[in-house]
């Protein structure tokens, strides 16, 4: 009898441990981990143990108790770049590391934060299943306080998998798409997999500040900062301080339920913008003023974003966005975070005279936004909604919509306080016909349904954040009426490359006419969020020919010339800052997209020098 109870117990506990559909709570990523007298952070970056699980037997064999026969892997890192034998592998893998957790964190809540696990992740701490997350390029966190061995080694195991599927966002393995590629991504960048960003432990007091949302505005010389605070625990009051102005501004905050709001006025405000990216410091404390239980500090830029018929306005002045689409991409690193690369790319953008970029095609590592805040870059923050379509199997579509809604929440929770982000981009080139190829035919009913589904995403973004502009990026031959939803008309265009190849003049004519048409119809400012041509560095021709550096330069010049003639064009983003790795396919020589004005190792092509001359002068 005893024996069978024991067996039952073992069976039950192994069931409990084996996997867990406890989904992470997006609120737990609302504030990035910081170190101060009340909070701790421990970065777990380093070399971890790694094991491939191509037969998906790991759970059954209880690998979550500890991996055997492993190889070493860098975290952060993309497995497809570190291991040549796993370049195209997108299936199950396991990661393991160990860390001490000091017992002076014991009276706190301890969270594990994974800044990106592409695409699904299951987490075990000391053999106990903690939870599950689905989606890439956004962090997630779990409260693991209950599973920790204090002052001892703790085993952290993460199972990851990145299968491409029409049920996921970004979509993959979509039948009938425009081109066949390997891997079969439905988007033009390599599906780099794994723990691409850092993994951290952090602790907060048991009563703590869970979220802070800073919204800014101004009336003439007086800045207005609205600070919304959400807390956990029974404390009913707190304090807010704003540093950086003529004197420290202080205000008390009262909580009703767990929410508190304070409006702070900053006399003689220094507005944030590209020329003077001035940042104030906002400090929030919880509980007694002299002896608070929790403290959180963040940077805030006071600025206002709006729009008229012809321009995006920053602080009521028109701004012109000069810049790029980019990718988190570099040899050996794949898509993994690297502060050196972030700094380098900002240096290169500044060298060309750019003031702006879009986080194509996913939210970036957070340091990008910290840099942009400090350097005065104007950022379009994009969801991972690339290759999104609204047709076909309804179940898949519902799953994609669910993924999109979650991404929107996670992205806005994480990024909402960065003054550099002036617009949210709901999706890149969504379509009501992608499944049939970009020029396919769609029934009216399906068109209507696609519009309505897409509209829901716009509504969600606007309800989470009414202080920023909202747009999406329209594809060539895409549905035009969707621009009714946006604040700014943004299009990616390659007339003179994918159409009228070799003929820049015809391409430029086409873009000129199209811009006029769009502006006449919608009376909204327009921007070209992507335009460019592939160029093999070192390939030259007297008369510009496709794939030469001269053709790329002339193509970019022709589009910029067209934009200069139109006062309703509010931005031009060249595609791309640098060459990047993508899936293999007929139009991707060597598995690269060569539309970078810098090579993948960041050396300038002719077009980069051209932009420097052109944009530095502006
Ligand atoms: C655009 C996509 C971008 C591609 C680019 C291209 O938004 O991701 O890399 O085309 O073809 O349609 O170079």
Coordinates of C-alpha atoms and ligand atoms in Angstrom, one line a residue:
X1 CA 0.0 0.0 0.0
X2 CA 2.7 2.4 1.1
X3 CA 4.6 1.5 -2.0
X4 CA 1.7 2.3 -4.3
X5 CA 1.0 5.7 -2.5
X6 CA 4.7 6.5 -3.1
X7 CA 4.4 5.6 -6.7
X8 CA 1.3 7.7 -7.1
X9 CA 3.0 10.6 -5.4
X10 CA 6.0 10.2 -7.7
X11 CA 3.9 10.0 -10.8
X12 CA 1.9 13.0 -9.7
X13 CA 5.0 15.1 -8.9
X14 CA 6.7 14.2 -12.1
X15 CA 3.5 15.2 -13.9
X16 CA 3.7 18.5 -12.1
X17 CA 7.3 19.0 -12.9
X18 CA 7.1 17.9 -16.5
X19 CA 5.6 21.0 -17.9
X20 CA 3.5 23.8 -16.9
X21 CA 1.1 25.9 -18.9
X22 CA 1.4 28.8 -16.4
X23 CA 1.8 31.7 -18.8
X24 CA 4.0 34.7 -17.7
X25 CA 2.2 37.9 -16.7
X26 CA 3.2 40.8 -19.0
X27 CA 3.0 43.1 -15.9
X28 CA 6.1 41.4 -14.6
X29 CA 8.2 43.0 -17.4
X30 CA 6.8 46.5 -17.0
X31 CA 9.8 47.8 -15.2
X32 CA 13.3 46.7 -16.2
X33 CA 15.4 45.3 -13.4
X34 CA 17.6 47.8 -11.6
X35 CA 20.1 47.6 -8.7
X36 CA 19.6 50.0 -5.8
X37 CA 19.3 49.7 -2.0
X38 CA 15.9 48.0 -2.3
X39 CA 16.3 45.9 -5.4
X40 CA 18.9 43.5 -6.9
X41 CA 19.9 42.2 -10.3
X42 CA 22.0 39.3 -11.2
X43 CA 22.9 38.9 -14.9
X44 CA 23.2 35.3 -15.9
X45 CA 25.0 35.9 -19.2
X46 CA 27.8 33.5 -19.7
X47 CA 28.5 30.1 -21.2
X48 CA 25.7 27.7 -20.5
X49 CA 25.2 24.0 -21.1
X50 CA 23.2 23.1 -24.2
X51 CA 21.6 20.1 -25.7
X52 CA 19.7 19.4 -28.9
X53 CA 16.5 17.4 -28.5
X54 CA 15.5 16.6 -32.1
X55 CA 13.3 13.7 -31.0
X56 CA 11.6 15.8 -28.4
X57 CA 12.2 13.2 -25.7
X58 CA 13.6 15.6 -23.1
X59 CA 10.5 16.0 -21.0
X60 CA 9.8 12.3 -21.0
X61 CA 13.3 11.6 -19.9
X62 CA 13.2 14.4 -17.3
X63 CA 16.0 16.5 -18.7
X64 CA 14.7 19.3 -16.5
X65 CA 16.5 17.7 -13.6
X66 CA 19.8 18.2 -15.2
X67 CA 21.3 17.8 -18.7
X68 CA 23.9 15.2 -19.5
X69 CA 26.3 15.0 -22.5
X70 CA 26.0 18.7 -23.3
X71 CA 27.9 21.2 -25.4
X72 CA 28.7 24.7 -24.4
X73 CA 26.7 27.7 -25.7
X74 CA 27.0 31.4 -25.1
X75 CA 24.0 33.2 -23.6
X76 CA 23.0 35.6 -25.1
X77 CA 23.6 34.0 -28.5
X78 CA 21.9 32.4 -31.4
X79 CA 22.5 28.7 -31.7
X80 CA 22.3 28.8 -35.6
X81 CA 25.5 30.9 -35.6
X82 CA 27.5 29.2 -32.9
X83 CA 27.1 25.7 -34.3
X84 CA 27.5 25.2 -38.0
X85 CA 25.8 21.8 -37.7
X86 CA 22.7 23.5 -36.4
X87 CA 22.4 26.4 -38.8
X88 CA 19.0 25.5 -40.1
X89 CA 17.9 23.6 -36.9
X90 CA 14.7 25.2 -35.4
X91 CA 13.5 22.4 -33.2
X92 CA 13.7 21.5 -29.5
X93 CA 16.8 22.4 -27.5
X94 CA 17.6 22.7 -23.8
X95 CA 19.8 25.2 -21.9
X96 CA 21.1 24.9 -18.4
X97 CA 23.0 27.1 -16.0
X98 CA 23.5 27.2 -12.2
X99 CA 23.7 30.2 -9.9
X100 CA 23.9 30.9 -6.2
X101 CA 21.1 33.1 -4.8
X102 CA 22.3 34.9 -1.7
X103 CA 20.1 34.5 1.4
X104 CA 19.9 38.3 1.9
X105 CA 17.4 38.2 -1.0
X106 CA 15.3 35.9 1.1
X107 CA 12.7 38.4 2.3
X108 CA 12.2 39.6 -1.2
X109 CA 10.4 38.4 -4.3
X110 CA 12.8 36.9 -6.8
X111 CA 12.0 36.8 -10.5
X112 CA 13.7 35.2 -13.4
X113 CA 13.6 37.4 -16.5
X114 CA 14.4 36.1 -19.9
X115 CA 14.8 39.0 -22.4
X116 CA 14.2 36.9 -25.5
X117 CA 13.7 33.2 -26.0
X118 CA 12.9 32.6 -29.7
X119 CA 10.2 31.2 -30.0
X120 CA 8.7 29.1 -27.1
X121 CA 10.2 28.6 -23.7
X122 CA 9.5 26.3 -20.7
X123 CA 11.3 27.1 -17.5
X124 CA 12.4 24.8 -14.6
X125 CA 14.1 25.9 -11.4
X126 CA 15.7 23.1 -9.5
X127 CA 13.6 20.5 -11.4
X128 CA 10.3 22.3 -10.7
X129 CA 8.3 23.6 -13.7
X130 CA 7.7 27.3 -13.4
X131 CA 6.0 28.4 -16.6
X132 CA 5.8 28.9 -20.2
X133 CA 6.1 31.7 -22.7
X134 CA 5.4 31.9 -26.4
X135 CA 6.8 34.6 -28.7
X136 CA 10.1 36.2 -29.6
X137 CA 11.9 39.5 -29.1
X138 CA 10.0 40.4 -26.0
X139 CA 11.0 39.6 -22.4
X140 CA 9.0 37.5 -19.9
X141 CA 9.4 37.0 -16.2
X142 CA 8.3 34.5 -13.5
X143 CA 8.2 34.9 -9.8
X144 CA 10.5 32.0 -8.7
X145 CA 10.8 32.9 -5.0
X146 CA 9.1 29.6 -3.9
X147 CA 11.6 27.4 -5.8
X148 CA 15.0 28.8 -4.6
X149 CA 17.7 27.1 -2.6
X150 CA 19.1 30.0 -0.6
X151 CA 22.9 30.3 -0.4
X152 CA 23.1 27.2 -2.6
X153 CA 23.4 26.4 -6.2
X154 CA 20.2 26.7 -8.2
X155 CA 19.7 24.9 -11.5
X156 CA 17.9 26.9 -14.2
X157 CA 16.8 25.0 -17.2
X158 CA 15.1 26.4 -20.2
X159 CA 13.7 24.4 -23.1
X160 CA 13.3 26.4 -26.3
X161 CA 12.0 25.6 -29.8
X162 CA 11.6 27.8 -32.9
X163 CA 9.5 25.9 -35.4
X164 CA 8.2 28.0 -38.2
X165 CA 4.4 27.9 -38.5
X166 CA 1.5 29.7 -40.0
X167 CA 0.0 29.7 -36.4
X168 CA 2.8 31.9 -35.1
X169 CA 4.0 35.5 -35.5
X170 CA 6.1 36.0 -37.4
X171 CA 4.6 33.4 -39.7
X172 CA 6.5 30.6 -41.3
X173 CA 5.9 27.6 -43.5
X174 CA 3.1 29.4 -45.3
X175 CA 2.1 27.5 -48.5
X176 CA 1.7 29.6 -51.6
X177 CA 3.8 32.5 -50.5
X178 CA 5.8 34.5 -53.0
X179 CA 9.1 32.6 -52.9
X180 CA 10.4 29.3 -51.6
X181 CA 13.2 29.7 -49.0
X182 CA 15.2 27.6 -46.6
X183 CA 14.4 27.9 -43.7
X184 CA 10.8 28.5 -44.8
X185 CA 10.3 31.8 -43.0
X186 CA 7.5 34.0 -44.3
X187 CA 9.8 37.0 -43.8
X188 CA 13.2 38.2 -45.0
X189 CA 15.6 37.7 -42.1
X190 CA 17.2 34.6 -40.7
X191 CA 15.1 32.9 -38.0
X192 CA 17.9 33.0 -35.4
X193 CA 16.9 30.9 -32.5
X194 CA 17.4 30.5 -28.8
X195 CA 18.2 32.8 -25.9
X196 CA 19.2 35.8 -28.1
X197 CA 19.2 38.2 -25.2
X198 CA 20.3 38.1 -21.6
X199 CA 18.7 36.2 -18.7
X200 CA 18.5 37.9 -15.4
X201 CA 17.5 37.2 -11.8
X202 CA 16.1 40.2 -10.0
X203 CA 14.6 40.8 -6.7
X204 CA 12.0 43.4 -5.4
X205 CA 10.7 44.0 -1.9
X206 CA 7.5 42.1 -1.1
X207 CA 5.6 45.3 -1.3
X208 CA 6.8 46.9 -4.4
X209 CA 6.4 49.3 -7.3
X210 CA 5.0 47.2 -10.1
X211 CA 4.7 49.7 -12.9
X212 CA 5.3 53.3 -13.7
X213 CA 3.9 55.1 -16.7
X214 CA 5.2 58.5 -17.5
X215 CA 3.2 60.7 -19.9
X216 CA 4.4 64.2 -20.9
X217 CA 3.1 67.4 -22.3
X218 CA 3.8 71.1 -21.9
X219 CA 2.0 74.5 -21.9
X220 CA 4.4 77.1 -23.2
X221 CA 7.4 77.0 -20.8
X222 CA 5.8 74.6 -18.3
X223 CA 6.4 70.9 -18.7
X224 CA 3.7 68.6 -17.5
X225 CA 4.6 65.1 -16.4
X226 CA 1.8 62.6 -15.5
X227 CA 3.1 59.8 -13.5
X228 CA 0.9 56.7 -13.0
X229 CA 2.2 54.2 -10.4
X230 CA 0.9 50.7 -9.8
X231 CA 2.1 49.0 -6.6
X232 CA 1.7 45.7 -4.8
X233 CA 1.2 45.5 -1.0
X234 CA -0.7 47.3 1.7
X235 CA 1.2 50.7 1.7
X236 CA -1.2 53.5 0.8
X237 CA 1.2 56.3 0.0
X238 CA 4.5 57.1 -1.7
X239 CA 6.5 60.0 -3.1
X240 CA 7.6 61.2 -6.5
X241 CA 10.6 63.3 -7.2
X242 CA 11.7 64.9 -10.5
X243 CA 15.4 65.8 -10.8
X244 CA 17.1 67.7 -13.6
X245 CA 15.1 71.0 -13.5
X246 CA 15.9 74.2 -11.7
X247 CA 15.1 72.5 -8.4
X248 CA 14.0 69.1 -7.3
X249 CA 10.2 68.8 -7.6
X250 CA 8.5 66.6 -5.0
X251 CA 5.0 65.4 -4.7
X252 CA 3.3 62.8 -2.5
X253 CA 1.2 60.1 -4.1
X254 CA -1.9 58.3 -2.7
X255 CA -2.9 54.9 -3.8
X256 CA -6.5 53.9 -4.3
X257 CA -6.6 50.1 -4.6
X258 CA -3.1 49.7 -6.1
X259 CA -3.1 52.7 -8.4
X260 CA -1.8 56.2 -7.8
X261 CA -1.5 59.2 -10.1
X262 CA 0.5 62.4 -9.8
X263 CA 0.8 65.4 -12.1
X264 CA 4.0 67.3 -11.8
X265 CA 4.7 70.7 -13.4
X266 CA 8.2 71.6 -14.5
X267 CA 8.9 75.3 -14.9
X268 CA 11.2 76.4 -17.7
X269 CA 11.1 73.0 -19.1
X270 CA 13.8 71.7 -21.4
X271 CA 11.9 69.8 -24.1
X272 CA 13.3 66.5 -25.4
X273 CA 14.2 66.4 -29.1
X274 CA 17.0 65.4 -31.5
X275 CA 18.9 68.7 -30.9
X276 CA 18.6 68.6 -27.1
X277 CA 17.7 65.1 -25.9
X278 CA 17.5 66.3 -22.3
X279 CA 16.3 63.7 -19.8
X280 CA 14.8 64.3 -16.4
X281 CA 15.1 61.7 -13.7
X282 CA 11.8 60.5 -12.2
X283 CA 12.1 58.7 -8.8
X284 CA 9.2 57.0 -7.2
X285 CA 9.3 55.7 -3.6
X286 CA 6.7 53.5 -1.8
X287 CA 5.7 53.9 1.8
X288 CA 7.2 56.2 4.4
X289 CA 9.0 59.1 3.0
X290 CA 12.1 58.8 5.2
X291 CA 12.2 55.0 5.1
X292 CA 10.6 53.8 1.9
X293 CA 10.1 50.1 1.2
X294 CA 10.8 50.4 -2.5
X295 CA 12.5 52.9 -4.8
X296 CA 12.5 53.0 -8.6
X297 CA 14.2 55.5 -10.9
X298 CA 13.8 56.1 -14.6
X299 CA 14.6 58.7 -17.2
X300 CA 11.9 60.8 -18.8
X301 CA 12.0 63.2 -21.7
X302 CA 9.3 65.8 -21.8
X303 CA 7.9 66.0 -25.4
X304 CA 4.8 65.9 -27.4
X305 CA 4.1 64.1 -30.6
X306 CA 1.3 65.0 -32.9
X307 CA 0.5 65.1 -36.6
X308 CA -1.1 67.4 -39.2
X309 CA -2.0 66.9 -42.8
X310 CA 1.6 67.1 -43.9
X311 CA 4.0 66.4 -41.1
X312 CA 4.8 64.6 -37.9
X313 CA 5.2 67.2 -35.3
X314 CA 7.6 67.0 -32.4
X315 CA 6.9 69.7 -29.8
X316 CA 4.6 71.3 -32.3
X317 CA 7.4 71.6 -34.9
X318 CA 7.5 69.5 -38.1
X319 CA 10.2 66.9 -38.0
X320 CA 11.7 65.0 -40.9
X321 CA 12.7 61.4 -40.2
X322 CA 16.0 60.6 -41.9
X323 CA 17.2 57.1 -41.2
X324 CA 17.0 53.4 -41.7
X325 CA 15.3 50.1 -41.1
X326 CA 17.8 47.9 -39.3
X327 CA 18.3 44.4 -38.1
X328 CA 19.8 43.0 -35.0
X329 CA 22.3 41.0 -37.0
X330 CA 26.0 40.4 -37.1
X331 CA 28.4 37.5 -38.0
X332 CA 28.8 35.0 -35.1
X333 CA 26.3 36.9 -33.0
X334 CA 23.3 36.1 -35.2
X335 CA 20.5 38.0 -33.5
X336 CA 22.1 38.1 -30.1
X337 CA 22.5 41.2 -28.1
X338 CA 25.8 43.0 -28.1
X339 CA 26.3 46.5 -26.6
X340 CA 29.3 47.0 -28.9
X341 CA 27.1 46.5 -31.9
X342 CA 24.4 48.8 -30.6
X343 CA 27.0 51.6 -30.1
X344 CA 28.6 50.9 -33.4
X345 CA 25.3 51.1 -35.3
X346 CA 24.4 54.4 -33.6
X347 CA 27.8 55.7 -34.5
X348 CA 27.2 54.7 -38.1
X349 CA 23.8 56.2 -38.2
X350 CA 25.1 59.5 -36.8
X351 CA 27.9 59.4 -39.3
X352 CA 25.4 59.4 -42.1
X353 CA 23.4 62.2 -40.5
X354 CA 20.4 60.1 -39.7
X355 CA 18.1 61.0 -36.8
X356 CA 15.7 58.1 -36.9
X357 CA 15.1 54.3 -37.3
X358 CA 12.4 51.8 -37.2
X359 CA 12.9 48.6 -35.1
X360 CA 12.4 46.4 -38.1
X361 CA 10.8 43.9 -37.7
X362 CA 10.5 43.3 -33.9
X363 CA 11.1 45.1 -30.6
X364 CA 14.9 45.5 -30.1
X365 CA 17.1 44.9 -27.1
X366 CA 16.2 47.6 -24.6
X367 CA 19.6 49.2 -24.7
X368 CA 18.7 50.5 -28.2
X369 CA 16.0 52.6 -26.8
X370 CA 18.1 53.8 -23.9
X371 CA 20.7 54.9 -26.4
X372 CA 18.0 56.6 -28.6
X373 CA 16.7 58.5 -25.6
X374 CA 20.2 59.8 -24.8
X375 CA 21.2 60.5 -28.4
X376 CA 17.9 62.1 -29.5
X377 CA 16.9 59.5 -32.1
X378 CA 13.3 59.3 -33.2
X379 CA 12.2 55.7 -33.1
X380 CA 9.3 53.8 -34.7
X381 CA 8.7 50.8 -32.4
X382 CA 7.5 47.8 -34.3
X383 CA 5.8 44.6 -33.2
X384 CA 7.1 41.2 -34.5
X385 CA 4.0 41.3 -36.8
X386 CA 5.8 40.7 -40.1
X387 CA 4.4 38.4 -42.7
X388 CA 1.0 38.8 -41.1
X389 CA -2.1 37.9 -43.1
X390 CA -5.7 37.4 -42.3
X391 CA -6.9 34.6 -44.5
X392 CA -6.9 30.8 -44.6
X393 CA -7.5 28.4 -41.7
X394 CA -9.6 30.3 -39.1
X395 CA -7.9 28.5 -36.2
X396 CA -4.4 29.6 -37.3
X397 CA -5.7 33.1 -37.8
X398 CA -7.1 33.2 -34.3
X399 CA -3.8 32.0 -32.9
X400 CA -1.9 34.7 -34.8
X401 CA -4.3 37.3 -33.5
X402 CA -3.8 36.1 -30.0
X403 CA 0.0 36.3 -30.5
X404 CA -0.3 39.8 -31.9
X405 CA -2.4 41.0 -29.0
X406 CA 0.1 39.6 -26.5
X407 CA 3.0 41.2 -28.4
X408 CA 1.3 44.6 -28.4
X409 CA 0.8 44.4 -24.6
X410 CA 4.3 43.1 -23.9
X411 CA 6.0 45.7 -26.2
X412 CA 4.0 48.7 -24.8
X413 CA 4.5 47.5 -21.2
X414 CA 8.2 47.3 -21.7
X415 CA 8.8 50.3 -23.9
X416 CA 6.2 52.9 -23.0
X417 CA 8.5 55.2 -21.1
X418 CA 11.1 55.9 -23.8
X419 CA 10.7 59.4 -25.2
X420 CA 12.6 58.3 -28.3
X421 CA 9.7 56.2 -29.4
X422 CA 7.3 58.5 -31.2
X423 CA 5.2 56.0 -33.1
X424 CA 4.1 52.4 -32.8
X425 CA 4.1 50.3 -35.9
X426 CA 1.4 47.6 -35.6
X427 CA 2.8 45.4 -38.4
X428 CA 5.1 45.4 -41.4
X429 CA 3.4 44.7 -44.7
X430 CA 0.3 42.9 -43.4
X431 CA -1.9 41.7 -46.2
X432 CA -5.3 40.4 -46.9
X433 CA -3.8 38.2 -49.6
X434 CA -0.3 37.1 -48.7
X435 CA -1.3 33.5 -48.7
X436 CA -2.0 33.6 -52.4
X437 CA 1.0 35.7 -53.2
X438 CA 1.0 39.5 -53.1
X439 CA -1.1 40.0 -56.1
X440 CA -3.7 37.3 -55.4
X441 CA -7.4 37.9 -55.5
X442 CA -9.5 38.3 -52.3
X443 CA -13.3 38.0 -52.0
X444 CA -15.0 41.1 -50.6
X445 CA -16.1 39.3 -47.5
X446 CA -12.6 38.2 -46.7
X447 CA -11.3 41.7 -47.3
X448 CA -13.9 43.1 -44.8
X449 CA -13.0 40.5 -42.2
X450 CA -9.2 41.1 -42.7
X451 CA -9.8 44.9 -42.2
X452 CA -11.8 44.3 -39.1
X453 CA -9.3 42.0 -37.5
X454 CA -6.5 44.4 -38.3
X455 CA -8.5 47.3 -36.9
X456 CA -8.8 45.5 -33.6
X457 CA -5.0 45.6 -33.3
X458 CA -5.0 49.3 -33.9
X459 CA -7.6 49.8 -31.3
X460 CA -5.6 47.9 -28.8
X461 CA -2.5 49.9 -29.4
X462 CA -4.4 53.2 -29.1
X463 CA -6.2 52.1 -25.9
X464 CA -2.9 51.1 -24.3
X465 CA -1.1 54.3 -25.3
X466 CA -2.9 57.4 -26.6
X467 CA 0.2 59.6 -26.4
X468 CA 2.0 58.3 -29.5
X469 CA 1.1 58.0 -33.2
X470 CA 0.1 54.7 -34.6
X471 CA 0.9 53.4 -38.1
X472 CA 1.6 50.2 -40.0
X473 CA 3.7 49.7 -43.1
X474 CA 2.0 49.1 -46.4
X475 CA 3.3 46.6 -48.9
X476 CA 3.4 47.0 -52.7
X477 CA 0.0 46.0 -54.1
X478 CA -1.4 45.8 -50.6
X479 CA -4.9 47.0 -49.5
X480 CA -5.1 50.7 -49.7
X481 CA -8.1 51.4 -47.5
X482 CA -6.2 50.1 -44.4
X483 CA -4.5 53.5 -44.4
X484 CA -7.8 54.8 -42.9
X485 CA -6.6 53.4 -39.6
X486 CA -3.2 55.1 -39.5
X487 CA -1.9 58.5 -38.4
X488 CA 0.9 58.5 -41.0
X489 CA 0.9 56.7 -44.3
X490 CA 4.0 54.5 -44.4
X491 CA 4.9 52.4 -47.4
X492 CA 7.8 50.1 -48.4
X493 CA 8.5 50.6 -52.1
X494 CA 10.9 49.0 -54.6
X495 CA 9.7 50.3 -57.9
X496 CA 12.9 50.2 -60.0
X497 CA 14.0 47.1 -58.2
X498 CA 11.4 44.3 -57.9
X499 CA 9.4 46.0 -60.6
X500 CA 10.9 47.8 -63.6
X501 CA 14.2 46.2 -62.7
X502 CA 17.2 48.2 -63.9
X503 CA 15.0 51.3 -64.6
X504 CA 15.4 53.8 -61.8
X505 CA 13.7 56.6 -63.7
X506 CA 10.5 54.6 -64.2
X507 CA 10.7 53.5 -60.5
X508 CA 11.1 57.1 -59.4
X509 CA 8.1 58.2 -61.6
X510 CA 6.0 55.5 -60.1
X511 CA 6.8 56.4 -56.5
X512 CA 6.2 60.1 -57.2
X513 CA 2.7 59.4 -58.6
X514 CA 1.8 57.0 -55.9
X515 CA 2.8 59.4 -53.1
X516 CA 0.6 62.1 -54.7
X517 CA -2.3 59.7 -55.0
X518 CA -2.0 58.6 -51.4
X519 CA -1.8 62.1 -50.0
X520 CA -4.7 63.3 -52.1
X521 CA -6.9 60.5 -50.9
X522 CA -6.0 60.4 -47.2
X523 CA -4.7 63.9 -46.4
X524 CA -2.1 62.4 -44.0
X525 CA 1.6 62.9 -44.0
X526 CA 3.5 60.2 -45.8
X527 CA 6.8 58.4 -45.3
X528 CA 8.7 55.7 -47.2
X529 CA 9.7 53.3 -44.5
X530 CA 11.7 51.1 -46.9
X531 CA 13.4 51.8 -50.2
X532 CA 16.7 50.5 -51.5
X533 CA 18.5 48.1 -53.8
X534 CA 20.9 45.2 -53.2
X535 CA 24.5 46.0 -53.8
X536 CA 27.4 43.6 -53.7
X537 CA 30.2 45.6 -52.0
X538 CA 33.0 46.1 -54.5
X539 CA 30.9 45.6 -57.6
X540 CA 31.0 48.7 -59.8
X541 CA 29.8 49.9 -63.2
X542 CA 30.1 53.2 -65.1
X543 CA 26.4 53.1 -66.0
X544 CA 24.5 52.0 -62.9
X545 CA 23.5 48.3 -63.2
X546 CA 21.6 46.3 -60.7
X547 CA 23.7 44.9 -57.8
X548 CA 26.4 47.5 -58.2
X549 CA 27.2 50.1 -55.6
X550 CA 26.4 52.8 -58.2
X551 CA 22.9 51.4 -58.8
X552 CA 22.1 51.3 -55.1
X553 CA 23.3 54.9 -54.7
X554 CA 21.4 56.2 -57.7
X555 CA 18.3 54.4 -56.6
X556 CA 18.4 55.9 -53.1
X557 CA 19.2 59.4 -54.6
X558 CA 16.2 59.2 -57.0
X559 CA 13.8 58.4 -54.2
X560 CA 15.2 61.1 -52.0
X561 CA 14.9 63.6 -54.8
X562 CA 11.2 62.7 -55.3
X563 CA 10.6 63.1 -51.6
X564 CA 12.2 66.5 -51.6
X565 CA 9.7 67.8 -54.0
X566 CA 6.7 67.0 -51.8
X567 CA 6.0 68.9 -48.6
X568 CA 3.8 66.1 -47.3
X569 CA 6.6 63.6 -47.1
X570 CA 7.6 63.4 -43.4
X571 CA 10.3 60.8 -43.5
X572 CA 12.6 58.6 -45.6
X573 CA 14.0 55.4 -44.1
X574 CA 16.5 53.6 -46.4
X575 CA 16.4 49.8 -46.4
X576 CA 18.8 48.8 -44.7
X577 CA 21.5 50.2 -42.5
X578 CA 23.6 47.0 -43.1
X579 CA 23.6 43.8 -45.1
X580 CA 22.0 41.0 -43.1
X581 CA 21.5 37.3 -43.1
X582 CA 18.3 35.8 -44.3
X583 CA 16.9 32.4 -45.5
X584 CA 18.4 31.0 -48.7
X585 CA 16.3 31.7 -51.8
X586 CA 16.7 32.6 -55.5
X587 CA 16.8 36.3 -54.8
X588 CA 19.1 36.1 -51.8
X589 CA 22.7 35.7 -53.1
X590 CA 24.7 33.8 -50.5
X591 CA 21.8 33.9 -48.1
X592 CA 22.1 37.6 -47.6
X593 CA 20.0 40.6 -48.2
X594 CA 22.5 43.1 -49.6
X595 CA 20.4 46.3 -49.3
X596 CA 22.7 47.6 -46.5
X597 CA 24.4 50.8 -47.2
X598 CA 27.1 49.3 -44.9
X599 CA 28.3 45.7 -45.4
X600 CA 27.4 43.1 -42.7
X601 CA 30.7 43.9 -41.0
X602 CA 29.8 47.6 -41.1
X603 CA 32.0 49.0 -43.9
X604 CA 30.5 51.8 -46.0
X605 CA 29.3 51.3 -49.6
X606 CA 29.1 54.2 -52.0
X607 CA 25.5 54.8 -50.8
X608 CA 26.6 55.4 -47.2
X609 CA 29.0 58.1 -48.4
X610 CA 26.3 59.6 -50.5
X611 CA 23.8 59.7 -47.6
X612 CA 26.5 61.3 -45.4
X613 CA 26.9 64.1 -47.9
X614 CA 23.2 64.5 -48.4
X615 CA 21.9 64.2 -44.9
X616 CA 24.7 66.0 -43.1
X617 CA 23.9 69.0 -45.3
X618 CA 20.2 69.1 -44.6
Ligands
LIG1 C1 10.3 44.4 -47.7 C2 10.3 43.8 -46.3 C3 11.7 43.6 -45.8 C4 12.6 43.0 -46.9 C5 12.6 43.9 -48.1 C6 13.5 43.4 -49.2 O1 9.6 44.6 -45.4 O2 11.7 42.8 -44.6 O3 13.9 42.7 -46.4 O4 11.3 44.0 -48.5 O5 13.0 42.7 -50.1 O6 9.1 44.1 -48.3 O7 14.7 43.7 -49.2

